[in-house]
């Protein structure tokens, strides 16, 4: 897993350095991007525990609307009325996403992800996810993204299975900068993975 992550990071880094939109008269090239996001979540049932997440994503988009990316992040769990139960976790995730231009007013997409989560107690496990959704342009600069995600761990002992729905508003400040605001709600096998939350992100396109 570590070798796979290292090779993917190297490949994406090379694409970010080499990729651009192509000069006049040349075929379009890969378009690298970098995104940072932060989110706050609460347990969906009790709405007691809070989770703060911060992520950095680096990736590249091809002319065929295929996207390759690597995301690294950290998550802090804040347990009310406790000074010892707060926990930190780290995560790294590889993602392959494909969007489809069907000539309609919306753009459907699917993606698959593979990740590794590192807990505060030094344990870690591998997980996977499948996403599907639609991007609907509302104006030249504003779009709505709605979709769903299924996620689970390969290890059956890890209660990481969840199904999440999301709705997100995207605003293109210009051709190079995009802002996003997303609401999510998860149903899960594990109580701690059943959450509601908001996320904001900034994406720089090159």
Coordinates of N, CA and C in Angstrom, one line a residue:
X1 N 0.8 -1.2 0.0 CA 0.0 0.0 0.0 C 0.9 1.3 0.0
X2 N 1.9 1.3 0.8 CA 2.8 2.4 0.9 C 3.5 2.7 -0.4
X3 N 3.9 1.6 -1.1 CA 4.6 1.7 -2.4 C 3.6 2.3 -3.4
X4 N 2.4 1.8 -3.4 CA 1.3 2.3 -4.3 C 1.1 3.8 -4.1
X5 N 1.0 4.2 -2.9 CA 0.7 5.6 -2.6 C 1.9 6.5 -3.1
X6 N 3.2 6.0 -2.8 CA 4.3 6.7 -3.2 C 4.4 6.9 -4.7
X7 N 4.1 5.8 -5.5 CA 4.2 5.9 -6.9 C 3.1 6.8 -7.5
X8 N 1.9 6.8 -6.8 CA 0.8 7.6 -7.3 C 1.1 9.1 -7.0
X9 N 1.7 9.4 -5.8 CA 2.1 10.7 -5.5 C 3.1 11.2 -6.5
X10 N 4.1 10.4 -6.9 CA 5.1 10.8 -7.9 C 4.5 11.1 -9.2
X11 N 3.6 10.2 -9.7 CA 2.9 10.4 -11.0 C 2.1 11.6 -11.0
X12 N 1.3 11.9 -10.0 CA 0.4 13.1 -10.0 C 1.3 14.3 -9.9
X13 N 2.4 14.3 -9.1 CA 3.3 15.4 -9.0 C 3.9 15.8 -10.3
X14 N 4.3 14.7 -11.1 CA 4.8 15.0 -12.4 C 3.8 15.6 -13.4
X15 N 2.5 15.1 -13.2 CA 1.4 15.7 -14.1 C 1.2 17.1 -13.7
X16 N 1.2 17.5 -12.5 CA 1.0 18.8 -12.0 C 2.1 19.8 -12.6
X17 N 3.3 19.3 -12.6 CA 4.4 20.1 -13.1 C 4.3 20.3 -14.6
X18 N 4.0 19.2 -15.3 CA 4.0 19.2 -16.8 C 2.7 19.6 -17.4
X19 N 1.6 19.5 -16.8 CA 0.4 19.7 -17.4 C 0.0 21.2 -17.6
X20 N -0.7 21.5 -18.7 CA -1.2 22.9 -18.9 C -2.3 22.7 -19.9
X21 N -2.9 23.9 -20.3 CA -4.1 23.8 -21.2 C -3.7 23.8 -22.7
X22 N -2.4 23.8 -23.0 CA -1.9 23.8 -24.4 C -1.9 25.1 -25.0
X23 N -0.9 25.4 -25.9 CA -0.8 26.6 -26.6 C -1.8 26.7 -27.7
X24 N -2.0 27.8 -28.3 CA -2.9 28.0 -29.5 C -2.5 27.0 -30.6
X25 N -3.4 26.3 -31.1 CA -3.1 25.4 -32.2 C -2.7 24.0 -31.7
X26 N -2.4 23.8 -30.4 CA -2.0 22.5 -29.9 C -3.2 21.8 -29.3
X27 N -3.1 20.5 -29.2 CA -4.1 19.7 -28.6 C -4.2 20.0 -27.1
X28 N -5.4 20.0 -26.4 CA -5.5 20.2 -25.0 C -4.6 19.3 -24.2
X29 N -4.0 19.7 -23.1 CA -3.2 18.9 -22.3 C -3.9 18.7 -20.9
X30 N -3.3 17.9 -20.1 CA -3.8 17.7 -18.8 C -3.8 19.0 -18.0
X31 N -4.8 19.1 -17.1 CA -4.9 20.3 -16.3 C -4.8 20.0 -14.8
X32 N -3.7 20.4 -14.2 CA -3.5 20.1 -12.8 C -4.4 21.0 -11.9
X33 N -4.6 20.6 -10.7 CA -5.4 21.4 -9.7 C -4.9 21.0 -8.3
X34 N -5.2 22.0 -7.4 CA -4.9 21.8 -6.0 C -6.1 22.3 -5.3
X35 N -6.6 21.5 -4.3 CA -7.8 21.9 -3.5 C -7.5 21.8 -2.0
X36 N -8.0 22.7 -1.2 CA -8.0 22.6 0.2 C -9.4 22.7 0.7
X37 N -9.7 21.9 1.7 CA -11.1 22.0 2.3 C -11.1 21.8 3.8
X38 N -12.1 22.3 4.4 CA -12.3 22.0 5.9 C -13.7 21.8 6.1
X39 N -14.0 20.9 7.1 CA -15.4 20.6 7.3 C -15.7 20.4 8.8
X40 N -16.9 20.5 9.2 CA -17.4 20.3 10.6 C -18.5 19.3 10.5
X41 N -18.5 18.2 11.3 CA -19.5 17.2 11.3 C -20.0 16.9 12.7
X42 N -21.2 16.4 12.9 CA -21.7 16.0 14.2 C -22.3 14.6 14.0
X43 N -22.4 13.8 15.1 CA -23.1 12.6 15.0 C -24.5 12.8 14.6
X44 N -25.0 12.1 13.6 CA -26.4 12.4 13.1 C -27.5 12.1 14.1
X45 N -27.3 11.2 14.9 CA -28.4 10.8 15.9 C -28.4 11.7 17.1
X46 N -27.3 11.7 17.9 CA -27.2 12.5 19.1 C -26.7 13.9 18.9
X47 N -26.1 14.2 17.7 CA -25.5 15.5 17.5 C -24.6 16.0 18.6
X48 N -23.9 15.0 19.2 CA -23.1 15.4 20.4 C -21.6 15.6 20.0
X49 N -21.0 14.5 19.6 CA -19.6 14.6 19.2 C -19.4 15.5 17.9
X50 N -18.3 16.2 17.9 CA -18.0 17.1 16.8 C -16.7 16.6 16.1
X51 N -16.6 16.7 14.8 CA -15.5 16.3 14.1 C -15.1 17.4 13.2
X52 N -13.8 17.8 13.2 CA -13.2 18.8 12.4 C -12.2 18.2 11.4
X53 N -12.4 18.4 10.1 CA -11.6 17.7 9.1 C -10.9 18.8 8.3
X54 N -9.6 18.5 7.9 CA -8.9 19.4 7.0 C -8.2 18.5 6.0
X55 N -8.3 18.8 4.7 CA -7.7 18.0 3.7 C -7.0 18.8 2.6
X56 N -6.0 18.2 2.0 CA -5.3 18.8 0.8 C -5.4 17.8 -0.3
X57 N -5.8 18.2 -1.5 CA -6.0 17.3 -2.6 C -5.1 17.9 -3.8
X58 N -4.4 17.0 -4.4 CA -3.6 17.4 -5.6 C -3.9 16.4 -6.7
X59 N -4.2 16.9 -7.9 CA -4.7 16.1 -8.9 C -4.5 16.6 -10.3
X60 N -5.0 15.9 -11.3 CA -4.9 16.4 -12.7 C -6.1 15.9 -13.4
X61 N -6.6 16.7 -14.3 CA -7.8 16.4 -15.2 C -7.3 16.3 -16.6
X62 N -7.8 15.2 -17.3 CA -7.4 15.0 -18.7 C -8.4 15.6 -19.6
X63 N -8.1 15.7 -20.9 CA -9.1 16.2 -21.9 C -10.3 15.3 -22.0
X64 N -10.2 14.0 -21.7 CA -11.3 13.1 -21.7 C -12.2 13.1 -20.5
X65 N -12.0 14.1 -19.6 CA -12.7 14.3 -18.4 C -12.4 13.2 -17.3
X66 N -11.3 12.6 -17.4 CA -10.8 11.7 -16.4 C -10.0 12.5 -15.4
X67 N -10.2 12.2 -14.1 CA -9.5 12.9 -13.0 C -8.7 11.9 -12.1
X68 N -7.5 12.2 -11.9 CA -6.6 11.4 -11.0 C -6.2 12.3 -9.8
X69 N -6.3 11.9 -8.6 CA -6.0 12.8 -7.5 C -5.5 12.0 -6.3
X70 N -4.8 12.7 -5.4 CA -4.4 12.2 -4.1 C -4.8 13.1 -3.0
X71 N -5.4 12.6 -2.0 CA -5.9 13.5 -0.9 C -5.2 13.1 0.4
X72 N -4.7 14.0 1.2 CA -4.2 13.7 2.5 C -4.9 14.6 3.5
X73 N -5.2 14.1 4.7 CA -6.0 14.9 5.6 C -5.9 14.5 7.0
X74 N -6.4 15.3 7.9 CA -6.4 15.0 9.3 C -7.8 15.3 9.9
X75 N -8.2 14.6 10.9 CA -9.5 14.7 11.5 C -9.4 14.7 13.0
X76 N -10.1 15.6 13.7 CA -10.1 15.7 15.1 C -11.5 15.5 15.6
X77 N -11.6 14.5 16.6 CA -12.9 14.2 17.2 C -12.9 14.9 18.6
X78 N -13.9 15.8 18.8 CA -14.1 16.5 20.0 C -15.3 15.9 20.8
X79 N -15.0 15.3 21.9 CA -16.0 14.7 22.8 C -16.4 15.7 23.9
X80 N -17.7 16.1 24.0 CA -18.1 17.0 25.0 C -17.8 16.5 26.4
X81 N -17.4 17.5 27.2 CA -17.1 17.2 28.7 C -16.0 16.2 28.9
X82 N -15.1 16.1 28.0 CA -14.0 15.2 28.1 C -12.7 15.8 27.7
X83 N -11.6 15.6 28.5 CA -10.3 16.2 28.2 C -9.4 15.1 27.7
X84 N -9.8 13.8 27.8 CA -9.0 12.7 27.4 C -9.4 11.9 26.2
X85 N -10.7 12.1 25.8 CA -11.2 11.3 24.7 C -11.1 11.9 23.3
X86 N -10.6 13.2 23.2 CA -10.4 13.8 22.0 C -9.4 13.0 21.2
X87 N -9.7 12.7 19.9 CA -8.8 11.8 19.1 C -8.5 12.5 17.8
X88 N -7.3 12.2 17.3 CA -6.8 12.7 16.0 C -6.7 11.4 15.1
X89 N -6.9 11.6 13.8 CA -6.8 10.5 12.8 C -6.3 11.2 11.5
X90 N -5.5 10.4 10.8 CA -5.0 10.9 9.5 C -5.4 9.9 8.4
X91 N -5.5 10.4 7.2 CA -6.0 9.6 6.1 C -5.3 10.0 4.8
X92 N -5.0 9.1 3.9 CA -4.6 9.3 2.6 C -5.4 8.5 1.6
X93 N -5.8 9.1 0.5 CA -6.7 8.5 -0.4 C -6.4 8.8 -1.8
X94 N -6.4 7.7 -2.7 CA -6.3 7.8 -4.1 C -7.6 7.8 -4.8
X95 N -7.8 8.6 -5.8 CA -9.1 8.7 -6.4 C -9.0 8.7 -7.9
X96 N -9.9 8.0 -8.6 CA -10.1 8.0 -10.0 C -11.5 8.4 -10.3
X97 N -11.7 9.5 -11.1 CA -13.1 10.0 -11.4 C -13.2 10.1 -12.9
X98 N -14.4 9.8 -13.3 CA -14.7 9.9 -14.8 C -16.1 10.7 -14.9
X99 N -16.0 11.8 -15.6 CA -17.2 12.6 -15.9 C -17.6 12.3 -17.4
X100 N -18.9 12.4 -17.7 CA -19.4 12.0 -19.0 C -20.2 13.2 -19.6
X101 N -19.7 13.6 -20.8 CA -20.4 14.7 -21.5 C -21.4 14.1 -22.5
X102 N -22.6 14.1 -22.1 CA -23.7 13.5 -22.9 C -24.4 14.5 -23.8
X103 N -24.0 15.7 -23.8 CA -24.6 16.7 -24.6 C -25.9 17.2 -23.9
X104 N -26.1 17.0 -22.6 CA -27.3 17.4 -21.9 C -26.9 18.6 -21.0
X105 N -27.9 19.1 -20.3 CA -27.6 20.3 -19.4 C -26.9 19.8 -18.1
X106 N -26.8 18.5 -17.8 CA -26.1 18.0 -16.7 C -25.0 17.1 -17.1
X107 N -24.0 16.9 -16.1 CA -22.9 16.1 -16.4 C -22.8 15.0 -15.3
X108 N -23.1 13.8 -15.6 CA -23.0 12.7 -14.6 C -21.5 12.3 -14.4
X109 N -21.2 11.7 -13.3 CA -19.9 11.2 -13.0 C -19.9 10.1 -12.1
X110 N -18.8 9.3 -12.1 CA -18.6 8.2 -11.2 C -17.1 8.2 -10.8
X111 N -16.9 7.7 -9.6 CA -15.5 7.6 -9.1 C -15.3 6.4 -8.2
X112 N -14.0 6.0 -8.1 CA -13.6 5.0 -7.2 C -12.4 5.5 -6.4
X113 N -12.4 5.1 -5.1 CA -11.3 5.6 -4.2 C -10.8 4.5 -3.4
X114 N -9.5 4.6 -3.1 CA -8.8 3.6 -2.2 C -8.0 4.4 -1.2
X115 N -8.1 4.1 0.1 CA -7.4 4.9 1.1 C -6.9 4.1 2.3
X116 N -6.2 4.8 3.1 CA -5.6 4.2 4.3 C -5.9 5.2 5.5
X117 N -6.5 4.7 6.5 CA -6.8 5.6 7.7 C -5.9 5.2 8.8
X118 N -5.2 6.2 9.5 CA -4.3 6.0 10.6 C -4.9 6.6 11.8
X119 N -5.2 5.7 12.8 CA -5.9 6.2 14.0 C -4.8 6.7 15.1
X120 N -5.3 7.3 16.1 CA -4.5 7.9 17.1 C -3.7 6.8 17.9
X121 N -4.3 5.6 18.0 CA -3.7 4.5 18.7 C -2.7 3.7 17.9
X122 N -2.2 4.3 16.8 CA -1.2 3.7 15.8 C -1.8 2.6 15.0
X123 N -3.0 2.2 15.1 CA -3.6 1.2 14.2 C -4.0 1.9 12.9
X124 N -4.1 1.1 11.9 CA -4.5 1.6 10.6 C -5.2 0.6 9.8
X125 N -6.0 1.0 8.8 CA -6.7 0.0 7.9 C -7.0 0.6 6.6
X126 N -7.2 -0.3 5.6 CA -7.4 0.2 4.2 C -9.0 0.2 3.9
X127 N -9.4 1.2 3.2 CA -10.8 1.3 2.9 C -11.0 1.7 1.4
X128 N -12.2 1.5 0.9 CA -12.5 1.9 -0.5 C -13.9 2.6 -0.5
X129 N -14.1 3.3 -1.6 CA -15.4 4.0 -1.8 C -15.8 4.1 -3.2
X130 N -17.1 4.2 -3.5 CA -17.6 4.4 -4.8 C -18.5 5.6 -4.7
X131 N -18.4 6.5 -5.7 CA -19.2 7.7 -5.8 C -19.9 7.8 -7.1
X132 N -21.1 8.5 -7.1 CA -21.8 8.7 -8.3 C -22.6 10.0 -8.1
X133 N -22.8 10.8 -9.1 CA -23.5 12.1 -9.0 C -23.7 12.8 -10.3
X134 N -24.3 14.0 -10.1 CA -24.6 14.9 -11.3 C -24.1 16.3 -11.0
X135 N -23.6 16.9 -12.0 CA -23.2 18.3 -11.9 C -24.2 19.1 -12.8
X136 N -24.9 20.0 -12.2 CA -25.9 20.8 -13.0 C -25.6 22.3 -13.0
X137 N -25.1 22.8 -14.1 CA -24.9 24.3 -14.2 C -26.1 25.1 -14.1
X138 N -26.1 26.1 -13.2 CA -27.2 27.0 -13.0 C -27.0 28.3 -13.7
X139 N -25.8 28.7 -13.9 CA -25.4 29.9 -14.6 C -24.0 29.7 -15.2
X140 N -23.4 30.7 -15.7 CA -22.1 30.6 -16.2 C -21.1 30.3 -15.1
X141 N -21.4 30.8 -13.9 CA -20.4 30.6 -12.8 C -20.9 29.7 -11.7
X142 N -22.2 29.4 -11.6 CA -22.7 28.7 -10.5 C -23.2 27.3 -11.0
X143 N -22.9 26.3 -10.2 CA -23.4 24.9 -10.5 C -23.8 24.2 -9.2
X144 N -24.6 23.2 -9.4 CA -25.1 22.4 -8.3 C -24.6 21.0 -8.5
X145 N -24.0 20.4 -7.5 CA -23.5 19.0 -7.5 C -24.2 18.2 -6.5
X146 N -24.9 17.1 -6.9 CA -25.6 16.2 -6.0 C -25.2 14.8 -6.3
X147 N -25.0 14.0 -5.2 CA -24.6 12.6 -5.4 C -24.6 11.8 -4.2
X148 N -24.0 10.6 -4.3 CA -24.0 9.7 -3.2 C -22.7 8.9 -3.2
X149 N -22.3 8.5 -2.0 CA -21.0 7.7 -1.8 C -21.3 6.5 -0.9
X150 N -20.7 5.3 -1.3 CA -20.7 4.2 -0.5 C -19.2 3.9 -0.1
X151 N -19.0 3.7 1.2 CA -17.6 3.5 1.7 C -17.6 2.4 2.7
X152 N -16.5 1.6 2.7 CA -16.3 0.4 3.6 C -14.9 0.1 3.7
X153 N -14.5 -0.6 4.8 CA -13.2 -1.1 5.0 C -13.0 -2.5 4.5
X154 N -11.8 -2.9 4.1 CA -11.6 -4.3 3.6 C -11.6 -5.2 4.8
X155 N -11.2 -4.7 6.0 CA -11.2 -5.5 7.2 C -12.6 -5.6 7.8
X156 N -13.1 -6.7 8.0 CA -14.5 -6.9 8.4 C -14.7 -6.4 9.9
X157 N -13.6 -6.4 10.6 CA -13.6 -5.9 12.0 C -13.8 -4.4 12.2
X158 N -13.5 -3.7 11.1 CA -13.6 -2.2 11.1 C -15.0 -1.8 10.7
X159 N -15.7 -1.1 11.6 CA -17.1 -0.7 11.3 C -17.0 0.7 10.6
X160 N -16.7 0.6 9.3 CA -16.5 1.8 8.5 C -17.5 2.0 7.4
X161 N -18.4 1.1 7.3 CA -19.4 1.1 6.2 C -20.4 2.2 6.4
X162 N -20.5 3.0 5.3 CA -21.5 4.1 5.4 C -22.0 4.5 4.0
X163 N -23.2 5.1 3.9 CA -23.7 5.6 2.7 C -24.0 7.1 2.9
X164 N -23.4 7.9 2.1 CA -23.5 9.4 2.3 C -24.2 10.0 1.1
X165 N -25.1 11.0 1.4 CA -25.7 11.8 0.3 C -25.1 13.2 0.5
X166 N -25.0 13.9 -0.7 CA -24.4 15.3 -0.6 C -25.1 16.2 -1.6
X167 N -25.1 17.5 -1.2 CA -25.6 18.6 -2.2 C -24.6 19.7 -2.0
X168 N -24.0 20.2 -3.1 CA -22.9 21.2 -3.1 C -23.2 22.3 -4.1
X169 N -22.9 23.5 -3.7 CA -23.0 24.6 -4.6 C -21.5 25.0 -4.9
X170 N -21.3 25.2 -6.2 CA -19.9 25.5 -6.7 C -20.0 26.9 -7.4
X171 N -19.0 27.8 -7.1 CA -19.0 29.1 -7.7 C -17.6 29.3 -8.3
X172 N -17.6 29.6 -9.6 CA -16.3 29.8 -10.3 C -16.0 31.3 -10.2
X173 N -15.0 31.7 -9.4 CA -14.6 33.1 -9.2 C -14.1 33.5 -10.6
X174 N -13.3 32.7 -11.2 CA -12.8 32.9 -12.6 C -12.3 31.6 -13.1
X175 N -11.6 31.5 -14.2 CA -11.2 30.3 -14.8 C -10.3 29.5 -13.9
X176 N -9.6 30.1 -13.0 CA -8.6 29.4 -12.2 C -9.0 29.1 -10.8
X177 N -10.1 29.7 -10.3 CA -10.4 29.6 -8.9 C -11.9 29.3 -8.7
X178 N -12.1 28.3 -7.9 CA -13.5 27.8 -7.6 C -13.7 27.7 -6.1
X179 N -14.9 28.1 -5.6 CA -15.3 27.9 -4.2 C -16.4 26.9 -4.2
X180 N -16.5 26.2 -3.1 CA -17.6 25.2 -2.9 C -18.1 25.2 -1.5
X181 N -19.4 24.9 -1.4 CA -20.1 24.7 -0.1 C -20.9 23.5 -0.2
X182 N -20.7 22.5 0.7 CA -21.3 21.2 0.6 C -22.0 20.8 1.9
X183 N -23.2 20.2 1.8 CA -23.9 19.6 3.0 C -23.9 18.1 2.8
X184 N -23.6 17.4 3.8 CA -23.6 15.9 3.7 C -24.4 15.3 4.9
X185 N -25.0 14.1 4.6 CA -25.7 13.3 5.6 C -25.4 11.9 5.4
X186 N -24.9 11.2 6.4 CA -24.5 9.8 6.3 C -25.3 8.8 7.1
X187 N -25.6 7.7 6.6 CA -26.2 6.6 7.3 C -25.2 5.5 7.3
X188 N -25.0 4.8 8.5 CA -23.8 3.9 8.7 C -24.1 2.7 9.5
X189 N -23.2 1.7 9.3 CA -23.2 0.5 10.2 C -22.8 0.9 11.6
X190 N -21.8 1.8 11.7 CA -21.3 2.3 12.9 C -21.9 3.6 13.3
X191 N -22.2 3.7 14.6 CA -22.8 5.0 15.1 C -21.9 6.2 14.9
X192 N -20.6 6.0 15.0 CA -19.6 7.1 14.9 C -19.5 7.5 13.4
X193 N -19.9 6.7 12.5 CA -19.8 7.1 11.1 C -21.1 7.7 10.5
X194 N -22.2 7.8 11.4 CA -23.5 8.3 11.0 C -23.5 9.8 11.4
X195 N -23.3 10.6 10.3 CA -23.0 12.1 10.6 C -23.8 13.0 9.7
X196 N -23.8 14.3 10.1 CA -24.3 15.4 9.3 C -23.2 16.4 9.3
X197 N -23.0 17.1 8.2 CA -21.9 18.1 8.3 C -21.9 19.1 7.1
X198 N -21.1 20.1 7.2 CA -20.9 21.1 6.2 C -19.4 21.2 5.9
X199 N -19.1 21.4 4.6 CA -17.7 21.5 4.1 C -17.6 22.7 3.2
X200 N -16.5 23.5 3.3 CA -16.1 24.5 2.4 C -14.8 24.2 1.8
X201 N -14.6 24.5 0.5 CA -13.4 24.2 -0.2 C -13.0 25.3 -1.2
X202 N -11.7 25.4 -1.4 CA -11.1 26.3 -2.4 C -10.3 25.5 -3.4
X203 N -10.5 25.6 -4.7 CA -9.8 24.9 -5.7 C -9.1 25.8 -6.6
X204 N -7.8 25.6 -6.9 CA -7.0 26.3 -7.8 C -6.7 25.5 -9.0
X205 N -7.2 25.9 -10.2 CA -7.0 25.2 -11.4 C -5.8 25.8 -12.3
X206 N -5.0 25.0 -12.8 CA -3.8 25.5 -13.6 C -3.9 25.2 -15.1

